[in-house]
GROMACS .gro file of C-alpha atoms in nm:
model
  352
    1MET     CA    1   2.731   1.738  -1.778
    2ASN     CA    2   2.661   1.725  -1.404
    3ASN     CA    3   2.339   1.590  -1.253
    4LYS     CA    4   2.203   1.934  -1.160
    5ALA     CA    5   2.241   2.060  -1.514
    6PHE     CA    6   2.079   1.748  -1.651
    7ILE     CA    7   1.776   1.783  -1.421
    8THR     CA    8   1.742   2.151  -1.512
    9ILE     CA    9   1.740   2.066  -1.883
   10LEU     CA   10   1.496   1.780  -1.825
   11LEU     CA   11   1.254   2.003  -1.636
   12THR     CA   12   1.277   2.268  -1.907
   13VAL     CA   13   1.184   2.010  -2.167
   14ILE     CA   14   0.895   1.874  -1.959
   15ILE     CA   15   0.753   2.218  -1.888
   16SER     CA   16   0.782   2.317  -2.253
   17MET     CA   17   0.590   2.006  -2.350
   18VAL     CA   18   0.304   2.038  -2.102
   19GLY     CA   19   0.285   2.412  -2.047
   20THR     CA   20   0.426   2.646  -1.786
   21ASN     CA   21   0.121   2.626  -1.559
   22ALA     CA   22   0.101   2.247  -1.552
   23PHE     CA   23   0.241   2.215  -1.201
   24ALA     CA   24   0.122   2.542  -1.047
   25PHE     CA   25  -0.199   2.576  -0.847
   26SER     CA   26  -0.487   2.781  -0.985
   27ILE     CA   27  -0.631   2.937  -0.669
   28ILE     CA   28  -0.543   2.951  -0.302
   29ILE     CA   29  -0.798   2.961  -0.017
   30ASP     CA   30  -0.740   3.065   0.345
   31ASN     CA   31  -0.954   2.855   0.578
   32ASP     CA   32  -1.114   2.968   0.903
   33ASP     CA   33  -0.863   2.766   1.107
   34GLY     CA   34  -0.569   2.949   0.954
   35THR     CA   35  -0.460   2.676   0.712
   36THR     CA   36  -0.412   2.746   0.343
   37PHE     CA   37  -0.526   2.506   0.072
   38CYS     CA   38  -0.446   2.516  -0.298
   39TYR     CA   39  -0.669   2.402  -0.583
   40ASN     CA   40  -0.667   2.354  -0.958
   41TRP     CA   41  -0.960   2.421  -1.187
   42ILE     CA   42  -1.093   2.111  -1.363
   43ASN     CA   43  -1.386   2.025  -1.593
   44ASN     CA   44  -1.392   2.366  -1.762
   45LYS     CA   45  -1.364   2.549  -1.429
   46THR     CA   46  -1.681   2.392  -1.291
   47GLU     CA   47  -1.503   2.186  -1.022
   48LEU     CA   48  -1.186   2.194  -0.815
   49GLU     CA   49  -0.896   1.958  -0.755
   50PHE     CA   50  -0.706   1.971  -0.425
   51THR     CA   51  -0.335   2.021  -0.492
   52HIS     CA   52  -0.004   2.115  -0.329
   53HIS     CA   53   0.152   2.451  -0.252
   54GLY     CA   54   0.445   2.401  -0.490
   55ASP     CA   55   0.492   2.626  -0.789
   56GLY     CA   56   0.673   2.370  -1.000
   57MET     CA   57   0.792   2.011  -1.024
   58ALA     CA   58   1.139   2.128  -0.922
   59ASP     CA   59   1.006   2.203  -0.573
   60PHE     CA   60   0.905   1.841  -0.533
   61LEU     CA   61   1.223   1.693  -0.680
   62ASP     CA   62   1.449   1.908  -0.461
   63TYR     CA   63   1.242   1.868  -0.140
   64HIS     CA   64   1.370   2.211  -0.040
   65GLU     CA   65   1.057   2.423  -0.052
   66PRO     CA   66   0.902   2.441   0.298
   67ASP     CA   67   0.579   2.580   0.153
   68TRP     CA   68   0.525   2.256  -0.041
   69TYR     CA   69   0.414   2.052   0.259
   70TYR     CA   70   0.084   2.015   0.438
   71SER     CA   71   0.102   1.910   0.802
   72GLY     CA   72  -0.111   1.807   1.098
   73ASP     CA   73  -0.478   1.718   1.054
   74ILE     CA   74  -0.607   1.808   0.708
   75VAL     CA   75  -0.980   1.827   0.636
   76ILE     CA   76  -1.048   1.862   0.264
   77PRO     CA   77  -1.377   2.050   0.222
   78GLU     CA   78  -1.656   1.913   0.005
   79THR     CA   79  -1.723   2.257  -0.140
   80VAL     CA   80  -1.529   2.582  -0.169
   81GLU     CA   81  -1.666   2.935  -0.194
   82TYR     CA   82  -1.479   3.149  -0.447
   83ASN     CA   83  -1.584   3.486  -0.590
   84GLY     CA   84  -1.938   3.435  -0.471
   85LYS     CA   85  -1.978   3.090  -0.624
   86THR     CA   86  -1.973   2.738  -0.477
   87TYR     CA   87  -1.753   2.471  -0.631
   88TYR     CA   88  -1.728   2.100  -0.545
   89VAL     CA   89  -1.387   1.949  -0.471
   90THR     CA   90  -1.395   1.630  -0.678
   91GLY     CA   91  -1.031   1.523  -0.701
   92ILE     CA   92  -0.691   1.505  -0.533
   93ASP     CA   93  -0.401   1.600  -0.759
   94ASP     CA   94  -0.089   1.398  -0.838
   95PHE     CA   95   0.175   1.448  -0.564
   96ALA     CA   96  -0.072   1.653  -0.358
   97PHE     CA   97   0.062   1.523  -0.023
   98ALA     CA   98   0.392   1.379  -0.144
   99GLY     CA   99   0.669   1.407   0.111
  100CYS     CA  100   0.444   1.556   0.380
  101LYS     CA  101   0.632   1.402   0.671
  102ASN     CA  102   0.430   1.587   0.936
  103LEU     CA  103   0.090   1.494   0.796
  104GLU     CA  104  -0.102   1.316   1.075
  105SER     CA  105  -0.455   1.260   0.947
  106ILE     CA  106  -0.667   1.346   0.649
  107THR     CA  107  -1.042   1.371   0.599
  108ILE     CA  108  -1.159   1.306   0.244
  109PRO     CA  109  -1.511   1.422   0.149
  110SER     CA  110  -1.760   1.207  -0.039
  111SER     CA  111  -1.741   1.452  -0.330
  112VAL     CA  112  -1.393   1.323  -0.426
  113THR     CA  113  -1.407   1.085  -0.722
  114TYR     CA  114  -1.036   1.024  -0.786
  115ILE     CA  115  -0.699   1.028  -0.611
  116GLY     CA  116  -0.403   1.107  -0.836
  117GLU     CA  117  -0.074   0.936  -0.902
  118ASN     CA  118   0.170   0.943  -0.609
  119ALA     CA  119  -0.075   1.166  -0.424
  120PHE     CA  120   0.045   1.034  -0.086
  121TYR     CA  121   0.402   0.941  -0.170
  122GLU     CA  122   0.602   0.902   0.155
  123PRO     CA  123   0.362   1.068   0.404
  124ARG     CA  124   0.551   0.904   0.691
  125GLY     CA  125   0.352   1.055   0.974
  126LEU     CA  126   0.007   0.967   0.837
  127THR     CA  127  -0.183   0.756   1.092
  128SER     CA  128  -0.550   0.783   0.998
  129VAL     CA  129  -0.787   0.849   0.709
  130HIS     CA  130  -1.142   0.972   0.771
  131ILE     CA  131  -1.433   0.920   0.531
  132SER     CA  132  -1.807   0.974   0.564
  133ASP     CA  133  -1.949   0.743   0.300
  134ILE     CA  134  -1.824   0.388   0.234
  135SER     CA  135  -2.007   0.367  -0.098
  136ALA     CA  136  -1.847   0.687  -0.223
  137TRP     CA  137  -1.507   0.570  -0.100
  138CYS     CA  138  -1.546   0.241  -0.286
  139LYS     CA  139  -1.615   0.422  -0.613
  140ILE     CA  140  -1.309   0.647  -0.603
  141THR     CA  141  -1.063   0.593  -0.889
  142PHE     CA  142  -0.715   0.540  -0.747
  143TYR     CA  143  -0.443   0.618  -0.999
  144ASP     CA  144  -0.093   0.467  -0.996
  145ASN     CA  145   0.077   0.453  -0.658
  146PRO     CA  146  -0.156   0.669  -0.452
  147LEU     CA  147   0.012   0.507  -0.148
  148LEU     CA  148  -0.272   0.603   0.083
  149TYR     CA  149  -0.150   0.364   0.354
  150ALA     CA  150  -0.238   0.444   0.714
  151PRO     CA  151  -0.300   0.216   1.014
  152HIS     CA  152  -0.654   0.340   1.081
  153LEU     CA  153  -0.959   0.408   0.863
  154PHE     CA  154  -1.254   0.593   1.016
  155LEU     CA  155  -1.614   0.603   0.891
  156ASN     CA  156  -1.819   0.889   1.038
  157GLY     CA  157  -1.590   0.907   1.339
  158SER     CA  158  -1.585   0.533   1.417
  159GLU     CA  159  -1.287   0.319   1.324
  160ILE     CA  160  -1.366   0.038   1.082
  161LYS     CA  161  -1.280  -0.296   1.246
  162ASP     CA  162  -1.505  -0.526   1.046
  163LEU     CA  163  -1.486  -0.446   0.677
  164VAL     CA  164  -1.765  -0.541   0.437
  165ILE     CA  165  -1.692  -0.499   0.066
  166PRO     CA  166  -2.019  -0.405  -0.114
  167ASN     CA  167  -2.135  -0.623  -0.399
  168ASP     CA  168  -2.115  -0.328  -0.639
  169MET     CA  169  -1.746  -0.268  -0.565
  170THR     CA  170  -1.585  -0.472  -0.840
  171SER     CA  171  -1.247  -0.296  -0.869
  172ASN     CA  172  -0.989  -0.098  -0.671
  173VAL     CA  173  -1.025  -0.296  -0.347
  174ASP     CA  174  -0.650  -0.344  -0.322
  175ARG     CA  175  -0.589   0.030  -0.359
  176ALA     CA  176  -0.885   0.152  -0.157
  177PHE     CA  177  -0.809  -0.054   0.153
  178ALA     CA  178  -0.442  -0.151   0.136
  179GLY     CA  179  -0.261  -0.062   0.455
  180TYR     CA  180  -0.564  -0.081   0.684
  181SER     CA  181  -0.523  -0.454   0.767
  182GLY     CA  182  -0.317  -0.336   1.083
  183SER     CA  183  -0.659  -0.252   1.240
  184LEU     CA  184  -0.912  -0.499   1.091
  185ASN     CA  185  -1.064  -0.793   1.279
  186SER     CA  186  -1.260  -0.931   0.986
  187ILE     CA  187  -1.311  -0.885   0.614
  188ARG     CA  188  -1.612  -1.003   0.417
  189VAL     CA  189  -1.724  -0.958   0.057
  190GLU     CA  190  -2.101  -0.934   0.011
  191GLY     CA  191  -2.263  -1.215  -0.185
  192GLY     CA  192  -2.328  -1.141  -0.549
  193ASN     CA  193  -2.000  -0.955  -0.609
  194THR     CA  194  -1.889  -1.050  -0.959
  195ASN     CA  195  -1.513  -0.992  -0.910
  196TYR     CA  196  -1.434  -1.068  -0.544
  197ASP     CA  197  -1.523  -1.320  -0.276
  198SER     CA  198  -1.433  -1.430   0.077
  199ARG     CA  199  -1.456  -1.803   0.017
  200ASN     CA  200  -1.453  -2.047   0.310
  201ASN     CA  201  -1.507  -1.756   0.552
  202CYS     CA  202  -1.140  -1.679   0.509
  203ASN     CA  203  -1.149  -1.318   0.638
  204ALA     CA  204  -0.988  -1.194   0.317
  205VAL     CA  205  -1.065  -1.060  -0.029
  206ILE     CA  206  -0.984  -1.289  -0.323
  207ASP     CA  207  -1.021  -1.191  -0.687
  208GLY     CA  208  -1.128  -1.393  -0.989
  209ASN     CA  209  -0.769  -1.497  -1.059
  210ASN     CA  210  -0.739  -1.665  -0.718
  211LYS     CA  211  -0.517  -1.388  -0.589
  212LEU     CA  212  -0.560  -1.284  -0.225
  213ILE     CA  213  -0.550  -0.906  -0.244
  214LEU     CA  214  -0.646  -0.804   0.111
  215GLY     CA  215  -0.610  -0.988   0.440
  216CYS     CA  216  -0.608  -0.924   0.814
  217LYS     CA  217  -0.473  -1.079   1.134
  218ASN     CA  218  -0.751  -1.342   1.137
  219THR     CA  219  -0.713  -1.454   0.776
  220THR     CA  220  -0.698  -1.822   0.688
  221ILE     CA  221  -0.566  -1.848   0.334
  222PRO     CA  222  -0.779  -2.095   0.132
  223ASN     CA  223  -0.610  -2.378  -0.061
  224SER     CA  224  -0.750  -2.237  -0.387
  225VAL     CA  225  -0.537  -1.923  -0.365
  226THR     CA  226  -0.244  -1.919  -0.609
  227SER     CA  227  -0.085  -1.582  -0.531
  228ILE     CA  228  -0.063  -1.320  -0.257
  229GLY     CA  229  -0.110  -0.969  -0.395
  230SER     CA  230   0.102  -0.664  -0.330
  231TYR     CA  231   0.032  -0.495   0.007
  232ALA     CA  232  -0.216  -0.772   0.097
  233PHE     CA  233  -0.112  -0.776   0.464
  234TYR     CA  234   0.081  -0.447   0.468
  235GLY     CA  235   0.098  -0.293   0.815
  236CYS     CA  236  -0.090  -0.584   0.977
  237SER     CA  237   0.085  -0.566   1.315
  238GLY     CA  238  -0.156  -0.818   1.468
  239LEU     CA  239  -0.040  -1.093   1.231
  240THR     CA  240   0.228  -1.297   1.411
  241SER     CA  241   0.244  -1.613   1.198
  242ILE     CA  242   0.083  -1.758   0.889
  243ASN     CA  243   0.089  -2.075   0.682
  244ILE     CA  244   0.070  -2.025   0.306
  245PRO     CA  245  -0.106  -2.309   0.115
  246ASP     CA  246   0.078  -2.533  -0.128
  247ASN     CA  247  -0.087  -2.387  -0.440
  248VAL     CA  248   0.060  -2.040  -0.392
  249ILE     CA  249   0.334  -1.978  -0.649
  250SER     CA  250   0.400  -1.606  -0.601
  251ILE     CA  251   0.411  -1.347  -0.324
  252GLU     CA  252   0.409  -0.992  -0.457
  253GLU     CA  253   0.588  -0.683  -0.328
  254ASN     CA  254   0.521  -0.560   0.026
  255ALA     CA  255   0.269  -0.842   0.081
  256PHE     CA  256   0.383  -0.926   0.436
  257MET     CA  257   0.550  -0.599   0.533
  258CYS     CA  258   0.412  -0.611   0.886
  259SER     CA  259   0.604  -0.563   1.208
  260GLY     CA  260   0.421  -0.830   1.409
  261LEU     CA  261   0.515  -1.125   1.190
  262VAL     CA  262   0.743  -1.364   1.381
  263TYR     CA  263   0.753  -1.669   1.153
  264ILE     CA  264   0.609  -1.775   0.821
  265ILE     CA  265   0.572  -2.106   0.636
  266LEU     CA  266   0.634  -2.080   0.261
  267PRO     CA  267   0.482  -2.345   0.028
  268PRO     CA  268   0.666  -2.606  -0.183
  269ASN     CA  269   0.552  -2.459  -0.516
  270LEU     CA  270   0.655  -2.103  -0.443
  271ALA     CA  271   0.843  -1.961  -0.743
  272SER     CA  272   0.883  -1.587  -0.676
  273ILE     CA  273   0.893  -1.333  -0.395
  274GLY     CA  274   0.857  -0.959  -0.461
  275GLY     CA  275   1.054  -0.669  -0.315
  276GLU     CA  276   0.997  -0.611   0.059
  277ALA     CA  277   0.743  -0.896   0.054
  278LEU     CA  278   0.878  -1.042   0.380
  279SER     CA  279   1.018  -0.725   0.531
  280SER     CA  280   0.928  -0.768   0.898
  281SER     CA  281   1.157  -0.636   1.171
  282ASN     CA  282   1.050  -0.910   1.418
  283LEU     CA  283   1.073  -1.207   1.184
  284THR     CA  284   1.285  -1.482   1.343
  285ASP     CA  285   1.211  -1.794   1.133
  286ILE     CA  286   1.124  -1.863   0.770
  287TYR     CA  287   1.024  -2.219   0.684
  288CYS     CA  288   1.056  -2.256   0.308
  289LYS     CA  289   0.935  -2.592   0.172
  290ALA     CA  290   1.033  -2.516  -0.189
  291LYS     CA  291   1.303  -2.753  -0.317
  292ILE     CA  292   1.370  -2.524  -0.613
  293VAL     CA  293   1.500  -2.193  -0.479
  294PRO     CA  294   1.237  -1.921  -0.546
  295SER     CA  295   1.347  -1.603  -0.719
  296ALA     CA  296   1.370  -1.305  -0.484
  297TYR     CA  297   1.504  -0.951  -0.466
  298SER     CA  298   1.773  -0.819  -0.235
  299SER     CA  299   1.494  -0.618  -0.072
  300SER     CA  300   1.255  -0.913  -0.032
  301PHE     CA  301   1.373  -0.967   0.325
  302SER     CA  302   1.502  -0.745   0.603
  303ASN     CA  303   1.708  -0.814   0.912
  304GLU     CA  304   1.829  -1.141   0.756
  305GLY     CA  305   2.118  -1.169   1.001
  306ASN     CA  306   1.871  -1.238   1.283
  307ILE     CA  307   1.652  -1.484   1.089
  308THR     CA  308   1.688  -1.863   1.074
  309LEU     CA  309   1.605  -2.003   0.730
  310HIS     CA  310   1.469  -2.360   0.733
  311VAL     CA  311   1.494  -2.535   0.394
  312PRO     CA  312   1.467  -2.887   0.247
  313VAL     CA  313   1.770  -3.109   0.308
  314ASP     CA  314   1.833  -3.166  -0.063
  315SER     CA  315   1.831  -2.792  -0.134
  316TYR     CA  316   2.036  -2.678   0.164
  317ASN     CA  317   2.349  -2.591  -0.036
  318ALA     CA  318   2.150  -2.430  -0.318
  319TYR     CA  319   1.990  -2.182  -0.076
  320LYS     CA  320   2.323  -2.103   0.089
  321SER     CA  321   2.480  -2.019  -0.246
  322THR     CA  322   2.195  -1.820  -0.406
  323GLU     CA  323   2.133  -1.450  -0.352
  324PRO     CA  324   1.962  -1.313  -0.152
  325TRP     CA  325   1.899  -1.642   0.033
  326ASN     CA  326   2.268  -1.661   0.124
  327LYS     CA  327   2.240  -1.361   0.356
  328PHE     CA  328   2.054  -1.524   0.646
  329GLY     CA  329   2.222  -1.553   0.983
  330ASN     CA  330   2.138  -1.919   1.041
  331TYR     CA  331   2.029  -2.218   0.832
  332SER     CA  332   1.851  -2.537   0.928
  333GLU     CA  333   1.731  -2.848   0.743
  334LEU     CA  334   1.367  -2.949   0.711
  335SER     CA  335   1.295  -3.321   0.734
  336SER     CA  336   1.059  -3.509   0.498
  337SER     CA  337   0.782  -3.503   0.758
  338ASP     CA  338   0.822  -3.127   0.789
  339LEU     CA  339   0.768  -3.085   0.415
  340GLN     CA  340   0.441  -3.275   0.434
  341ALA     CA  341   0.306  -3.082   0.733
  342SER     CA  342   0.028  -2.835   0.654
  343GLU     CA  343  -0.137  -2.755   0.987
  344LYS     CA  344  -0.202  -2.380   1.000
  345CYS     CA  345   0.051  -2.181   1.199
  346SER     CA  346   0.220  -2.486   1.355
  347LYS     CA  347   0.597  -2.475   1.359
  348PRO     CA  348   0.757  -2.773   1.183
  349THR     CA  349   0.993  -2.986   1.387
  350ILE     CA  350   1.353  -2.936   1.287
  351LYS     CA  351   1.600  -3.211   1.208
  352SER     CA  352   1.896  -3.191   1.442
   0.00000   0.00000   0.00000
C-alpha cells in the first residue's frame, strides 16, 4: 500500500469517527474590507469560533488548497452579525492559521477565551500580535502547541516593552508570552502571585518548581533555578551571552533559540539539553563545565561546524566521541580555574 492510499484510508476512518462536518466551517462572513472569515458554531449556537477556510483535514495535510490560508493583517472581530443577530467570537479553532506563510499580524479581541491546538502552526511571516486587554489575554486557555510566537506584542496600539504578570495569572504564562522576549526590556511578576515570581529582581518568570519559564535580554538567572523551560528565551535577539547557574540540570527544547546569542556558559551539573535548545545562527562558543557529557539531541545545536566547544580536560575525549557533541568544528580544554569561575557573562580563559 502506498502512502497516498494509506492517508486516504486514515482520513476516511477519522471522518467516520468524528462526523463529516468536523473539519468544515459552519458559516462564512464577508467583511467590509473585502476579506472573508470562517466560523464554527459553539455552545449550542450561541457563540462563534474563528476557523480556517478549509473544507477538510486533507486540505491541511496536503497544503495544496490556496483557499485554506489567511494572509496580511487579520483583525478578528469581537462580535459578528448574522441573520439579524449578534454573536460573540469566543474562540480560535485548532489549525485556524496553520501554514499561513503570508500572515503578517493578527488582532485578537478580548472576547476570545481559548486558542486551539496548533492554531498558529508554522505562520512564518507573523511579526506582531495585537491585544486590547492584558487581563483578558492572561486568562485565555492555550491548548497544545498554539505556537503563537511573534517578535512583537502590542497592547492598545503600544508595544509591550516592560511586562508585568498580574498576581491573578497563575497559569499559562509560558504559552501566553513565549516568543515575545525578542522585544522585552524587563519582566516582573506582581507580589502575591501564588505560582510565579521574579526573585532577586531577575527580570524573568520562575515557577514553583524553580523552572525559569520566561526571560528577556536583561535576565540574570538566579542560583535557585534548576531548569530552563521550553521557549524561555525564544526569539530573544537582544540576548548575546548568558551564564547559567550551577544548579541548573536541564535546558528544555527551543529555550535559547535566539539569533543574537554569541556564547553561552553551561553549568557543571547540566544533565540534558532539549531539541533546538541552543539553536542560534550566530553562536561561536559554548563553554560546557559538565564533566559528565549531558544528553542532547541531534537538533539541540545548529551550525556546529562554526562553533568552538570548550569542555573539561578530563572529559575532552568523551565529548569528541559522543553524539551530537562530536559534530563541533573546534574543541578546546577548560582549565580547573575555568570550571570554578561563575562571574556572569565573563568568558573563561582557555588553556593553551
